[in-house]
Each structure stands twice: as C-alpha cells, then as structure tokens.
Amino acid sequence: CCVFFSNSSILVSLYCCGVSVCISSWFLFILTDVISPIPDSYSPQYVEAAWYPWWEKQGFFKPEYGVSEQNSRGIFMMCIPPPNVTGSLHLGHALTNAIQDCLTRWHRMRGETTLWNPGCDHAGIATQVVVEKKLMRERGMSRHDLGRENFIQEVWKWKNEKGDRIYHQLKKLGSSLDWDRACFTMDPKLSYAVQEAFIRMHDEGVIYRSKRLVNWSCTLNSAISDIEVDKKELTGRTLLPVPGYKEKVEFGVLVSFSYKIDGSDEEVIVATTRIETMLGDTAVAVHPDDPRYQHLKGKMVLHPFCDRKMPIVFDNFVDMSFGTGAVKITPAHDHNDYEVGERHNLAFINILDENGLLINGMKRFEARKAVLQALKERGQFKEIKDNPMVVPVCSRSKDIVEPLLKPQWYVNCTDMGKQAADAVREGRLKIIPDHHLKTWFNWMDNIRDWCISRQLWWGHRIPAYFITINDPSDVDGHYWVSGRSAEEAKEKAAKRFNVSADKITLRQDEDVLDTWFSSGIFPFSIFGWPNENQDLNVFYPGTLLETGHDILFFWVARMVMMGLKLTGKLPFKEVYLHAVVRDAHGRKMSKSLGNVIDPLDVITGISLEGLHAQLMDSNLDPLEVEKAKQGQKSDYPNGIPECGTDALRFALCAYTSQGRDINLDVNRILGYRHFCNKLWNAVKFAMKTLGDNFIPSEKAQSVSDRWILSRLSAAVGLCNAGFRAYDFPGITTAIYNFWLYELCDVYLVRKRETTEQQTLYTCLEVGLRLLSPLMPFVTEELYQRLPRRQPQCDPPSICVTPYPDVEEVDCEMEFVMTVVKTIRSLRADYNLTKTRADCKLTHKLIYFTSYWL
Ligand SMILES: *[C@@H]1O[C@H](CO)[C@@H](O)[C@H](O)[C@H]1NC(C)=O
Ligand SMILES: *[C@@H]1O[C@H](CO)[C@@H](O)[C@H](O)[C@H]1NC(C)=O
Ligand SMILES: *[C@@H]1O[C@H](CO)[C@@H](O)[C@H](O)[C@H]1NC(C)=O
Ligand SMILES: *[C@@H]1O[C@H](CO)[C@@H](O)[C@H](O)[C@H]1NC(C)=O
Ligand SMILES: *[C@@H]1O[C@H](CO)[C@@H](O)[C@H](O)[C@H]1NC(C)=O
C-alpha cells in the first residue's frame, strides 16, 4: 500500500491493492480553494474521485440551493423510476440515468428549482425469492420453518446489507439526486400512503374482491402478474424440467380420449394437452350448428373415474373443424373454459391445492401419467400426437403456470383507464416520442381489471379484514372491511352492520399488495401524501417521467391512473420514453448470454477474468455459466478498458436517438474517452496560451473571433433546442463538433499571436458549461482551474452556473455567414473547391478550412 497525495484540488486517494479509496472529505474542502497546475494527462479515475461527495455536501442537488424569489424560473421535478432494491444497475439503467441526470442538470443550470428524487422499490416477489433461496442454501430452512415475522426480519436484514449497492452505483454515475429525500417503498411514510390508497379505493368500490382464475405459481405459492408469465413455444413433444420433479415432464402433445354418453353405447371423443385436468371436467361442449352432435341435445356424458354426470353444452366458441369438434370443459382450470362455465352455469370443480397437489396428495404432473394409464386401462384412451403449443412459465420460479380459481382483490380500471386515455387525447399529458401513443390507447381502451393480491410475505400487507359477526340473526356473516388498524376496521364493521363491536371478530387478509401498487403512487407518496405539506404542494404534480419504453404500461400507466384517482391530478406533464439497450449484436441483455454489464466495470475497466468471476457469483447453472463465458470471451477478448463515467454518459446520450433499441458497442464508449483526452489537452494548451496573469474581462473581438463565437453560439442554440426536444444525439453532436472540429482543429491551431485571449476564454468557459450536464466530472475539474470573471460572486461549482444562452454569446452571426457565403461562391467560381484557400478580408488574415466552407 502507499498513500498518494497530490496538491491538486481534489485528489487525496489511498491506493491499496489496486483499489482507490477517497479519504477525509472535509479535508478536500480546504483544498478546493487551492488552484494547482493542471495535471499532464487526463485520468478519469483522478477526475472522478472526489467531486461527488463535495457536490453532495454543498447541497447543490437540493432544490433549496440558491433559491430566492428573484432567481427562480419555475420548477422542475422528476422522480426516479424506483429500481428494484434487490438488483444492481446494468447498462440499461445507466442509460436511464445518463438521460435523467443530464436533463436535471440542464434544468438546474437554467435557474429552475430542481428536484430529482431518488428511491427504490421492494420488488416483492424478486426479493422474497432471493432471500428464500439464501435461507435454504445457508440454513436448509424454508420461510414456513422460520415463520412470517422472522422471515420478514430476515428480508429487512438482507435489504439493509444489499440495498445500498444501487445508491452507490447511482452516485458513481454522477447522478445529481437529492439524497436527503431518498425513499424506499416500504418506509413508514410510503407504507402509510399505500394503506390510505387501498382504504380510499376500497371504500369507494374501485377496489373489490372477486373469485376468478389467476395465474398461479405452485412453487411461489402465489398469483403472479401477466408480466411474470413467460410464453414458452413448443413445436411438438418436449420434455421440460419442472421445479420439484426429478424427471422432466412431457409437454406439447395432444391426448384424445372418449366420454361415454349416459344411457347409450355412444361416445364422444375430446382432446387435451393437459390430460390431468380431465379430473375437473364438468361438461363437453360442441358447436350449436355441428350436424354430428345435434342428436345429443339434452344428453349427459359420464366421468370415468367418479359418478359425475356432465352436460353436453352448445356454444359458439367451439371450433367445429378442430379435432372431433367436441371439447372438454374444465371451468376451474382453464381461462376459456371458465367463461364457458359462467355462460352455462356449470360446476367449477377445483382439483389442485396451492402447492399443485391433487386431493389424494399426488403431484399434478404425476397425475398426468396416472390419468393416462387409467384411461388406457378402461379402453377410453384414443391417441396421442405432437401438438405445437405455448406453455406459460413463471419467470421467477420457472414453474409451469396453473390457472387457479382464487378470491383476490382487484382494481376496477374501467373509469381510471378512460381518464388516463382522455388525458393524452386532450393533450394534458404528452407522451414522447409519439409512436408510443398507439400502444397507450390500445392498452387503455381495452384495459382489464388489475389483480393486486399477492400471496407473499414481503410487501405491504393488505389492510382488509374478514369479519364474522357473532349474531344469530346474521345469516350471511362474512364480509370484508378495510381499516388503518384492527380497531378501526371493527368500528367500521359495527357501524355498517349495526351490531356492537364486541360481537365482531376480525382476521386480516394474509396477502400483500402487488409491488406496482406502491410504485403507482410513488410520485406523491414520496411527498407524504395524503398529509398536506409543503413538499407536496410545491413538487406535486411533477414535470416529467422518464423511463424505458418497455415499462410504459406496467408502471407509467398505473402512475397516471392512480394519480388521477387519488389526487385528481396528473402526476406529471410529460412522459419521455427512451430506447432499450441491447448488446452490440442487437441481443437483449441477459445474464446467460454474458452480456449484462455493470456500468461500474465500464467506468473503471475490468479484465476478461474479472468478468468471468462475476458469473460465479450469479445464480446461473453451470451450463449457462459456460455459455455466458463464451459470450464474454467473444465480445470482450481483452476485457473492458477503463472509460470513466463522463465518457460512458456521453456515449449513452449520443446513442439515444428516438428509435426503439440501442445496440451498445463498448468501443464507442472508449471513443468518447479519447474525446475527454482531447478536451483536457485543449484546455491545458489554451490555459498556457492565456498565461498566468490573464484576467478575464468584457469581450473584445476580432473578426476571426466572431467566427468561433458564431460557432459557439450555434452550438449553444443546438444544445438548448436538443434538451427541449429530448434530442440527445443532437446535443452530443453539437458539443463534440464544437470542441473537436471548431475549437481544437481550427481555432487553437492558429498562430498564437492572432488569438484573442478574451475570446478564447469565453470559448473555454462557455464550452465547459455547455458540456457540464453530460460530463459533470471533467468539466468541473477544468472549470475549477479557469480564472473567473468575477471571482467573488461566481458560483462555486460548474453545476450551479447558468447554462449558456445564445444571447450570452454575443455574436454577429449574419455578418459571418455573409462572409462564408461570399467566399464559397468565389471558390466555386475559380474552381478552388478542392484546395485550401487563404482569404484576405479587410486587414486580417483568416484561415478557412474546407471543413466549414
Ligand atoms: C429485481 O432484481 C432481481 C435481482 O437482480 C431480478 O431478478 C428481478 O428480475 C428484478 N425485478 C424487477 C421487477 O425488475
Ligand atoms: C395469465 O397470463 C396470461 C399470459 O400472460 C395472460 O394472457 C392472462 O391474461 C393472465 N391471466 C390473468 C388472470 O392475469
Ligand atoms: C367497474 O366500473 C365500471 C364503471 O364504473 C362498472 O360499470 C363496472 O361494473 C365495474 N366492474 C366491476 C367488476 O365492478
Ligand atoms: C340498529 O339496531 C338497533 C337495535 O339493535 C335498532 O334500534 C336501530 O334501528 C338499528 N338501526 C338501523 C339503521 O338499522
Ligand atoms: C474546373 O475543373 C473541372 C475539372 O477539374 C473542369 O472540368 C472545369 O472546366 C473547370 N472549370 C473552370 C472554370 O476552369
């Protein structure tokens, strides 16, 4: 180990075994006043080591910083789409973050009161699964062995250990979040809001309870949401692994068997891909016009394994041309059959418990074999053949999803969905880019009620109580009331049913709410809704919601609906949806492809071995690890070079055209690290040119300077327009071109004596401020070394200087453009388009290169 001390403004680092640790940040504040010579070469590690804690300590990221009545130019408020507390950020999040931070910094520099609010969500299923696995691995215990309360404590312990990783990553990315306002969806303040939201919506009847088919994971013992159902396509017979089964289970086959008609020798043949469900059959359906079955009207069929007589129903939904035209109906275990069951008033017979076991304790896929065997023995089995099909798989547990009939809580989305669609139709809510509008309307106009019950332990327990009234005159006696506490629920029930409270017994629902329920109210729960307070008044509704287009519905739509419902206001005015990041080959990021990259690895660099080692910590199976290793080897044969945060952010913004997906190539990020080198060297060179005794003052311009100032002004115009239109490549291109092709290639290479110092200073100072939202670290480092126009009242940090404005860069654009146009036509006239031409203009010599002519 060695202690490395530099007298520069910021670097006090302890280099230890390749790890650099920043020490004693109070010490740095003393040092920040020290102007030291600019180091010889650009090093992201050096530049990015210590500014962040200083920014944070100084409170630059707080909306309260520097606010006074004269200078506030409106409010910019945005909340982070809360990442999942169990997770860690990958490059997709880094993109979200680069965009959000540069927007936030731009608004802040424009003098707006700016708040970017951080937070995390508790990711119910994901977190519970992770902790359950850990518990099983380390102690051989299930959550049931531990009990609900102890298990929840275990999750909290784990959250407190791991939950900081994301915040650490966000800080390393330079995110200008107000950390004092960080919120976790299970904080008391936010939990209170969740409870209140549920109670209000339940009292209003928007939340109701209903028994319907849900997508059930027998492994998780919980209903799962639509997005957690993966559709596995099979082309024919396939053996799939299923959790809890030693042998693989057969899917993708269609089994035909017959039902005997009651009181006749005749039989009807039906077919199914899930033969075990025939145990729950309660009818056979045929098409009303099918000539083959007209004589069976009013007849019954017999169940071979019990004395169940089942009607033959006539229903239009049956496809006459498929198979025999007769289908078995299992209302309690199939989505289509459920509806047939409702229409024809059929019995709903449930054959599975929550663990996927039959009444006799047999596992459901063992029953698949047993039923087949029993049918064969009775001579009712007909044939078995390949059948291409889609198998629903739970993305969390990899179990096969079973539709199960369960009473659950639902949110009636009819009215809320309509309001959310209207808000966009009437232009009150803007969705950018507008090619997402179609999806928005399509979803809102066909919205289905939202199942919010989850049979988990980790999450917000549903504040609803099942009451029993000990009153002999009460015939029904089973009701649900919601309440902030058991006492409140009791009183509510007593009032509603006009009995005394002591006659009522309560049992709170065991379930918790879907995580999206709490994320849906995040834009106002973070400000303490429903309690009136200043933050809620000032910062709600927010300005913008920014996120990847893939979660438009699951989250954005819900925030809009819940915001309108509970606060009567849209939670934000604009939604900007950026593209999804894919790898350089255009593939989705996935752990098993080895292309999920931690942004910190791009920032600091990592060897191929280092990447491999990370796979060992993941929960991939050995085969997948091998595959992922191969992927890493072919994509990063030499690992990933150190690129630094600034280059990473700049590259991500440069990629973000408003198309759908981004194919990210790490080499391009490296390219922007070279840009940082150039920037560094240019400023170093320019500062030498300015000399030690240079004092910036009001500008004096020569004609040549008008040119560079006009280029600067154009860049400023493009950047502001780019930020307004969410055109990030427009911004990066303007800045890149100005610094590289105009300032470095043209202006700085001119003879030293022709350089007007004040103009050069303006270019550096304005150019750095222009770039600051995208590259906050290197611009701060360089800005701190520039002499100041008004040292006493200049802002202490570049992140709180005003963003450049076209007016500020006083230029005579038209004059310069006339000169350029004249010279261009002269060159054309004299056939000089291929050569570099010196032009004499009044008394001054200017070099024009063909680049900008
Ligand atoms: C949350 O993070 C875990 C662990 O990284 C991941 O498996 C899961 O998919 C994430 N959940 C969501 C909702 O993003
Ligand atoms: C179950 O999942 C399927 C597949 O994603 C979906 O189409 C269906 O709507 C889901 N059912 C319920 C009740 O959520
Ligand atoms: C949902 O709300 C709509 C409109 O208020 C109403 O017509 C519908 O019956 C409700 N649905 C349920 C299941 O309560
Ligand atoms: C409530 O019950 C009491 C007697 O238990 C009866 O006098 C009263 O009229 C009832 N009120 C209503 C609103 O039914
Ligand atoms: C300009 O150059 C091109 C080819 O180099 C030639 O064809 C053309 O005649 C020239 N024009 C004049 C005005 O010299």
PDB file of N, CA and C in Angstrom, residues 500-564:
ATOM      1  N   SER A 500     -72.969  -4.357  17.803  1.00  0.00           N
ATOM      2  CA  SER A 500     -71.953  -3.780  18.674  1.00  0.00           C
ATOM      3  C   SER A 500     -70.600  -4.415  18.367  1.00  0.00           C
ATOM      4  N   ALA A 501     -69.561  -3.614  18.560  1.00  0.00           N
ATOM      5  CA  ALA A 501     -68.222  -4.022  18.150  1.00  0.00           C
ATOM      6  C   ALA A 501     -67.782  -5.320  18.816  1.00  0.00           C
ATOM      7  N   ASP A 502     -68.238  -5.584  20.016  1.00  0.00           N
ATOM      8  CA  ASP A 502     -67.766  -6.790  20.702  1.00  0.00           C
ATOM      9  C   ASP A 502     -68.318  -8.071  20.079  1.00  0.00           C
ATOM     10  N   LYS A 503     -69.292  -7.917  19.193  1.00  0.00           N
ATOM     11  CA  LYS A 503     -69.831  -9.110  18.540  1.00  0.00           C
ATOM     12  C   LYS A 503     -69.050  -9.465  17.278  1.00  0.00           C
ATOM     13  N   ILE A 504     -68.026  -8.650  16.998  1.00  0.00           N
ATOM     14  CA  ILE A 504     -67.327  -8.835  15.723  1.00  0.00           C
ATOM     15  C   ILE A 504     -65.965  -9.448  15.932  1.00  0.00           C
ATOM     16  N   THR A 505     -65.653 -10.480  15.164  1.00  0.00           N
ATOM     17  CA  THR A 505     -64.274 -10.975  15.172  1.00  0.00           C
ATOM     18  C   THR A 505     -63.655 -10.690  13.809  1.00  0.00           C
ATOM     19  N   LEU A 506     -62.348 -10.434  13.841  1.00  0.00           N
ATOM     20  CA  LEU A 506     -61.648  -9.998  12.638  1.00  0.00           C
ATOM     21  C   LEU A 506     -60.503 -10.928  12.310  1.00  0.00           C
ATOM     22  N   ARG A 507     -60.201 -11.013  11.023  1.00  0.00           N
ATOM     23  CA  ARG A 507     -58.986 -11.699  10.607  1.00  0.00           C
ATOM     24  C   ARG A 507     -58.428 -10.913   9.426  1.00  0.00           C
ATOM     25  N   GLN A 508     -57.190 -10.416   9.571  1.00  0.00           N
ATOM     26  CA  GLN A 508     -56.634  -9.617   8.478  1.00  0.00           C
ATOM     27  C   GLN A 508     -56.229 -10.521   7.324  1.00  0.00           C
ATOM     28  N   ASP A 509     -56.440 -10.052   6.113  1.00  0.00           N
ATOM     29  CA  ASP A 509     -56.009 -10.779   4.924  1.00  0.00           C
ATOM     30  C   ASP A 509     -54.511 -11.076   5.049  1.00  0.00           C
ATOM     31  N   GLU A 510     -54.148 -12.292   4.701  1.00  0.00           N
ATOM     32  CA  GLU A 510     -52.743 -12.694   4.805  1.00  0.00           C
ATOM     33  C   GLU A 510     -51.901 -12.125   3.662  1.00  0.00           C
ATOM     34  N   ASP A 511     -52.557 -11.729   2.589  1.00  0.00           N
ATOM     35  CA  ASP A 511     -51.828 -11.380   1.377  1.00  0.00           C
ATOM     36  C   ASP A 511     -51.202  -9.982   1.444  1.00  0.00           C
ATOM     37  N   VAL A 512     -50.281  -9.760   0.535  1.00  0.00           N
ATOM     38  CA  VAL A 512     -49.706  -8.425   0.384  1.00  0.00           C
ATOM     39  C   VAL A 512     -50.115  -7.879  -0.976  1.00  0.00           C
ATOM     40  N   LEU A 513     -49.838  -6.596  -1.170  1.00  0.00           N
ATOM     41  CA  LEU A 513     -50.208  -5.946  -2.429  1.00  0.00           C
ATOM     42  C   LEU A 513     -49.118  -6.119  -3.479  1.00  0.00           C
ATOM     43  N   ASP A 514     -49.548  -6.172  -4.719  1.00  0.00           N
ATOM     44  CA  ASP A 514     -48.630  -6.150  -5.850  1.00  0.00           C
ATOM     45  C   ASP A 514     -47.685  -4.952  -5.699  1.00  0.00           C
ATOM     46  N   THR A 515     -46.402  -5.178  -5.975  1.00  0.00           N
ATOM     47  CA  THR A 515     -45.421  -4.102  -5.823  1.00  0.00           C
ATOM     48  C   THR A 515     -45.781  -2.867  -6.645  1.00  0.00           C
ATOM     49  N   TRP A 516     -46.392  -3.100  -7.803  1.00  0.00           N
ATOM     50  CA  TRP A 516     -46.738  -1.952  -8.657  1.00  0.00           C
ATOM     51  C   TRP A 516     -47.759  -1.031  -7.991  1.00  0.00           C
ATOM     52  N   PHE A 517     -48.508  -1.572  -7.048  1.00  0.00           N
ATOM     53  CA  PHE A 517     -49.488  -0.734  -6.364  1.00  0.00           C
ATOM     54  C   PHE A 517     -48.766   0.399  -5.636  1.00  0.00           C
ATOM     55  N   SER A 518     -47.656   0.060  -4.990  1.00  0.00           N
ATOM     56  CA  SER A 518     -46.920   1.124  -4.292  1.00  0.00           C
ATOM     57  C   SER A 518     -46.089   1.968  -5.253  1.00  0.00           C
ATOM     58  N   SER A 519     -45.570   1.349  -6.320  1.00  0.00           N
ATOM     59  CA  SER A 519     -44.823   2.172  -7.288  1.00  0.00           C
ATOM     60  C   SER A 519     -45.771   3.129  -8.002  1.00  0.00           C
ATOM     61  N   GLY A 520     -47.028   2.703  -8.134  1.00  0.00           N
ATOM     62  CA  GLY A 520     -48.007   3.542  -8.837  1.00  0.00           C
ATOM     63  C   GLY A 520     -48.323   4.843  -8.125  1.00  0.00           C
ATOM     64  N   ILE A 521     -48.113   4.879  -6.805  1.00  0.00           N
ATOM     65  CA  ILE A 521     -48.382   6.125  -6.092  1.00  0.00           C
ATOM     66  C   ILE A 521     -47.082   6.830  -5.684  1.00  0.00           C
ATOM     67  N   PHE A 522     -45.970   6.302  -6.177  1.00  0.00           N
ATOM     68  CA  PHE A 522     -44.649   6.840  -5.816  1.00  0.00           C
ATOM     69  C   PHE A 522     -44.520   8.357  -6.048  1.00  0.00           C
ATOM     70  N   PRO A 523     -45.051   8.898  -7.174  1.00  0.00           N
ATOM     71  CA  PRO A 523     -44.875  10.336  -7.398  1.00  0.00           C
ATOM     72  C   PRO A 523     -45.463  11.227  -6.305  1.00  0.00           C
ATOM     73  N   PHE A 524     -46.411  10.718  -5.526  1.00  0.00           N
ATOM     74  CA  PHE A 524     -46.903  11.562  -4.429  1.00  0.00           C
ATOM     75  C   PHE A 524     -46.692  10.949  -3.052  1.00  0.00           C
ATOM     76  N   SER A 525     -46.499   9.621  -2.986  1.00  0.00           N
ATOM     77  CA  SER A 525     -46.232   9.047  -1.659  1.00  0.00           C
ATOM     78  C   SER A 525     -44.885   9.537  -1.140  1.00  0.00           C
ATOM     79  N   ILE A 526     -43.956   9.855  -2.035  1.00  0.00           N
ATOM     80  CA  ILE A 526     -42.646  10.340  -1.580  1.00  0.00           C
ATOM     81  C   ILE A 526     -42.769  11.700  -0.886  1.00  0.00           C
ATOM     82  N   PHE A 527     -43.859  12.414  -1.140  1.00  0.00           N
ATOM     83  CA  PHE A 527     -44.032  13.720  -0.502  1.00  0.00           C
ATOM     84  C   PHE A 527     -44.992  13.661   0.677  1.00  0.00           C
ATOM     85  N   GLY A 528     -45.263  12.429   1.132  1.00  0.00           N
ATOM     86  CA  GLY A 528     -46.060  12.312   2.350  1.00  0.00           C
ATOM     87  C   GLY A 528     -47.566  12.372   2.133  1.00  0.00           C
ATOM     88  N   TRP A 529     -48.018  12.266   0.858  1.00  0.00           N
ATOM     89  CA  TRP A 529     -49.464  12.172   0.663  1.00  0.00           C
ATOM     90  C   TRP A 529     -49.999  11.084   1.595  1.00  0.00           C
ATOM     91  N   PRO A 530     -51.156  11.157   2.174  1.00  0.00           N
ATOM     92  CA  PRO A 530     -52.191  12.176   1.984  1.00  0.00           C
ATOM     93  C   PRO A 530     -52.058  13.394   2.891  1.00  0.00           C
ATOM     94  N   ASN A 531     -50.983  13.465   3.677  1.00  0.00           N
ATOM     95  CA  ASN A 531     -50.865  14.613   4.569  1.00  0.00           C
ATOM     96  C   ASN A 531     -50.460  15.855   3.799  1.00  0.00           C
ATOM     97  N   GLU A 532     -51.172  16.922   4.029  1.00  0.00           N
ATOM     98  CA  GLU A 532     -50.829  18.206   3.416  1.00  0.00           C
ATOM     99  C   GLU A 532     -49.458  18.629   3.905  1.00  0.00           C
ATOM    100  N   ASN A 533     -48.597  19.020   3.033  1.00  0.00           N
ATOM    101  CA  ASN A 533     -47.325  19.597   3.473  1.00  0.00           C
ATOM    102  C   ASN A 533     -46.690  20.351   2.325  1.00  0.00           C
ATOM    103  N   GLN A 534     -45.636  21.066   2.632  1.00  0.00           N
ATOM    104  CA  GLN A 534     -45.075  21.984   1.661  1.00  0.00           C
ATOM    105  C   GLN A 534     -44.524  21.259   0.425  1.00  0.00           C
ATOM    106  N   ASP A 535     -43.805  20.166   0.660  1.00  0.00           N
ATOM    107  CA  ASP A 535     -43.227  19.455  -0.479  1.00  0.00           C
ATOM    108  C   ASP A 535     -44.312  19.006  -1.449  1.00  0.00           C
ATOM    109  N   LEU A 536     -45.388  18.494  -0.898  1.00  0.00           N
ATOM    110  CA  LEU A 536     -46.478  18.018  -1.753  1.00  0.00           C
ATOM    111  C   LEU A 536     -47.064  19.179  -2.547  1.00  0.00           C
ATOM    112  N   ASN A 537     -47.216  20.306  -1.904  1.00  0.00           N
ATOM    113  CA  ASN A 537     -47.763  21.472  -2.600  1.00  0.00           C
ATOM    114  C   ASN A 537     -46.831  22.002  -3.674  1.00  0.00           C
ATOM    115  N   VAL A 538     -45.536  21.997  -3.355  1.00  0.00           N
ATOM    116  CA  VAL A 538     -44.576  22.606  -4.275  1.00  0.00           C
ATOM    117  C   VAL A 538     -44.202  21.653  -5.407  1.00  0.00           C
ATOM    118  N   PHE A 539     -43.990  20.381  -5.078  1.00  0.00           N
ATOM    119  CA  PHE A 539     -43.393  19.481  -6.069  1.00  0.00           C
ATOM    120  C   PHE A 539     -44.362  18.518  -6.729  1.00  0.00           C
ATOM    121  N   TYR A 540     -45.587  18.524  -6.299  1.00  0.00           N
ATOM    122  CA  TYR A 540     -46.560  17.660  -6.949  1.00  0.00           C
ATOM    123  C   TYR A 540     -47.629  18.521  -7.573  1.00  0.00           C
ATOM    124  N   PRO A 541     -48.049  18.280  -8.810  1.00  0.00           N
ATOM    125  CA  PRO A 541     -47.551  17.284  -9.746  1.00  0.00           C
ATOM    126  C   PRO A 541     -46.155  17.606 -10.264  1.00  0.00           C
ATOM    127  N   GLY A 542     -45.433  16.553 -10.647  1.00  0.00           N
ATOM    128  CA  GLY A 542     -44.088  16.721 -11.176  1.00  0.00           C
ATOM    129  C   GLY A 542     -44.119  17.172 -12.634  1.00  0.00           C
ATOM    130  N   THR A 543     -42.923  17.272 -13.206  1.00  0.00           N
ATOM    131  CA  THR A 543     -42.810  17.770 -14.562  1.00  0.00           C
ATOM    132  C   THR A 543     -42.748  16.627 -15.567  1.00  0.00           C
ATOM    133  N   LEU A 544     -41.885  15.671 -15.261  1.00  0.00           N
ATOM    134  CA  LEU A 544     -41.543  14.678 -16.277  1.00  0.00           C
ATOM    135  C   LEU A 544     -41.421  13.304 -15.646  1.00  0.00           C
ATOM    136  N   LEU A 545     -41.782  12.287 -16.418  1.00  0.00           N
ATOM    137  CA  LEU A 545     -41.452  10.924 -16.048  1.00  0.00           C
ATOM    138  C   LEU A 545     -40.643  10.367 -17.210  1.00  0.00           C
ATOM    139  N   GLU A 546     -39.467   9.881 -16.902  1.00  0.00           N
ATOM    140  CA  GLU A 546     -38.564   9.406 -17.942  1.00  0.00           C
ATOM    141  C   GLU A 546     -38.261   7.951 -17.669  1.00  0.00           C
ATOM    142  N   THR A 547     -38.399   7.103 -18.691  1.00  0.00           N
ATOM    143  CA  THR A 547     -38.106   5.683 -18.471  1.00  0.00           C
ATOM    144  C   THR A 547     -37.979   4.958 -19.801  1.00  0.00           C
ATOM    145  N   GLY A 548     -37.601   3.679 -19.733  1.00  0.00           N
ATOM    146  CA  GLY A 548     -37.520   2.861 -20.941  1.00  0.00           C
ATOM    147  C   GLY A 548     -38.917   2.555 -21.445  1.00  0.00           C
ATOM    148  N   HIS A 549     -39.081   2.408 -22.759  1.00  0.00           N
ATOM    149  CA  HIS A 549     -40.434   2.241 -23.286  1.00  0.00           C
ATOM    150  C   HIS A 549     -41.034   0.905 -22.894  1.00  0.00           C
ATOM    151  N   ASP A 550     -40.193  -0.031 -22.410  1.00  0.00           N
ATOM    152  CA  ASP A 550     -40.727  -1.351 -22.099  1.00  0.00           C
ATOM    153  C   ASP A 550     -41.607  -1.386 -20.858  1.00  0.00           C
ATOM    154  N   ILE A 551     -41.540  -0.355 -20.011  1.00  0.00           N
ATOM    155  CA  ILE A 551     -42.430  -0.428 -18.848  1.00  0.00           C
ATOM    156  C   ILE A 551     -43.522   0.624 -18.891  1.00  0.00           C
ATOM    157  N   LEU A 552     -43.842   1.059 -20.101  1.00  0.00           N
ATOM    158  CA  LEU A 552     -44.897   2.072 -20.265  1.00  0.00           C
ATOM    159  C   LEU A 552     -46.146   1.706 -19.490  1.00  0.00           C
ATOM    160  N   PHE A 553     -46.607   0.462 -19.662  1.00  0.00           N
ATOM    161  CA  PHE A 553     -47.894   0.123 -19.065  1.00  0.00           C
ATOM    162  C   PHE A 553     -47.801  -0.310 -17.656  1.00  0.00           C
ATOM    163  N   PHE A 554     -46.831  -1.167 -17.409  1.00  0.00           N
ATOM    164  CA  PHE A 554     -46.803  -1.769 -16.091  1.00  0.00           C
ATOM    165  C   PHE A 554     -46.659  -0.701 -15.051  1.00  0.00           C
ATOM    166  N   TRP A 555     -46.021   0.354 -15.408  1.00  0.00           N
ATOM    167  CA  TRP A 555     -45.742   1.295 -14.362  1.00  0.00           C
ATOM    168  C   TRP A 555     -46.278   2.678 -14.667  1.00  0.00           C
ATOM    169  N   VAL A 556     -45.873   3.226 -15.827  1.00  0.00           N
ATOM    170  CA  VAL A 556     -46.292   4.591 -16.141  1.00  0.00           C
ATOM    171  C   VAL A 556     -47.818   4.698 -16.150  1.00  0.00           C
ATOM    172  N   ALA A 557     -48.466   3.730 -16.808  1.00  0.00           N
ATOM    173  CA  ALA A 557     -49.918   3.772 -16.909  1.00  0.00           C
ATOM    174  C   ALA A 557     -50.542   3.747 -15.517  1.00  0.00           C
ATOM    175  N   ARG A 558     -49.976   2.942 -14.652  1.00  0.00           N
ATOM    176  CA  ARG A 558     -50.545   2.839 -13.313  1.00  0.00           C
ATOM    177  C   ARG A 558     -50.340   4.110 -12.509  1.00  0.00           C
ATOM    178  N   MET A 559     -49.198   4.751 -12.710  1.00  0.00           N
ATOM    179  CA  MET A 559     -48.981   6.018 -12.009  1.00  0.00           C
ATOM    180  C   MET A 559     -49.990   7.063 -12.457  1.00  0.00           C
ATOM    181  N   VAL A 560     -50.250   7.069 -13.748  1.00  0.00           N
ATOM    182  CA  VAL A 560     -51.196   8.055 -14.266  1.00  0.00           C
ATOM    183  C   VAL A 560     -52.591   7.776 -13.698  1.00  0.00           C
ATOM    184  N   MET A 561     -53.002   6.508 -13.715  1.00  0.00           N
ATOM    185  CA  MET A 561     -54.332   6.165 -13.232  1.00  0.00           C
ATOM    186  C   MET A 561     -54.480   6.460 -11.735  1.00  0.00           C
ATOM    187  N   MET A 562     -53.484   6.045 -10.966  1.00  0.00           N
ATOM    188  CA  MET A 562     -53.577   6.224  -9.509  1.00  0.00           C
ATOM    189  C   MET A 562     -53.464   7.704  -9.146  1.00  0.00           C
ATOM    190  N   GLY A 563     -52.641   8.431  -9.875  1.00  0.00           N
ATOM    191  CA  GLY A 563     -52.507   9.873  -9.619  1.00  0.00           C
ATOM    192  C   GLY A 563     -53.843  10.569  -9.830  1.00  0.00           C
ATOM    193  N   LEU A 564     -54.472  10.275 -10.964  1.00  0.00           N
ATOM    194  CA  LEU A 564     -55.762  10.897 -11.259  1.00  0.00           C
ATOM    195  C   LEU A 564     -56.810  10.496 -10.219  1.00  0.00           C
TER     196      LEU A 564
END
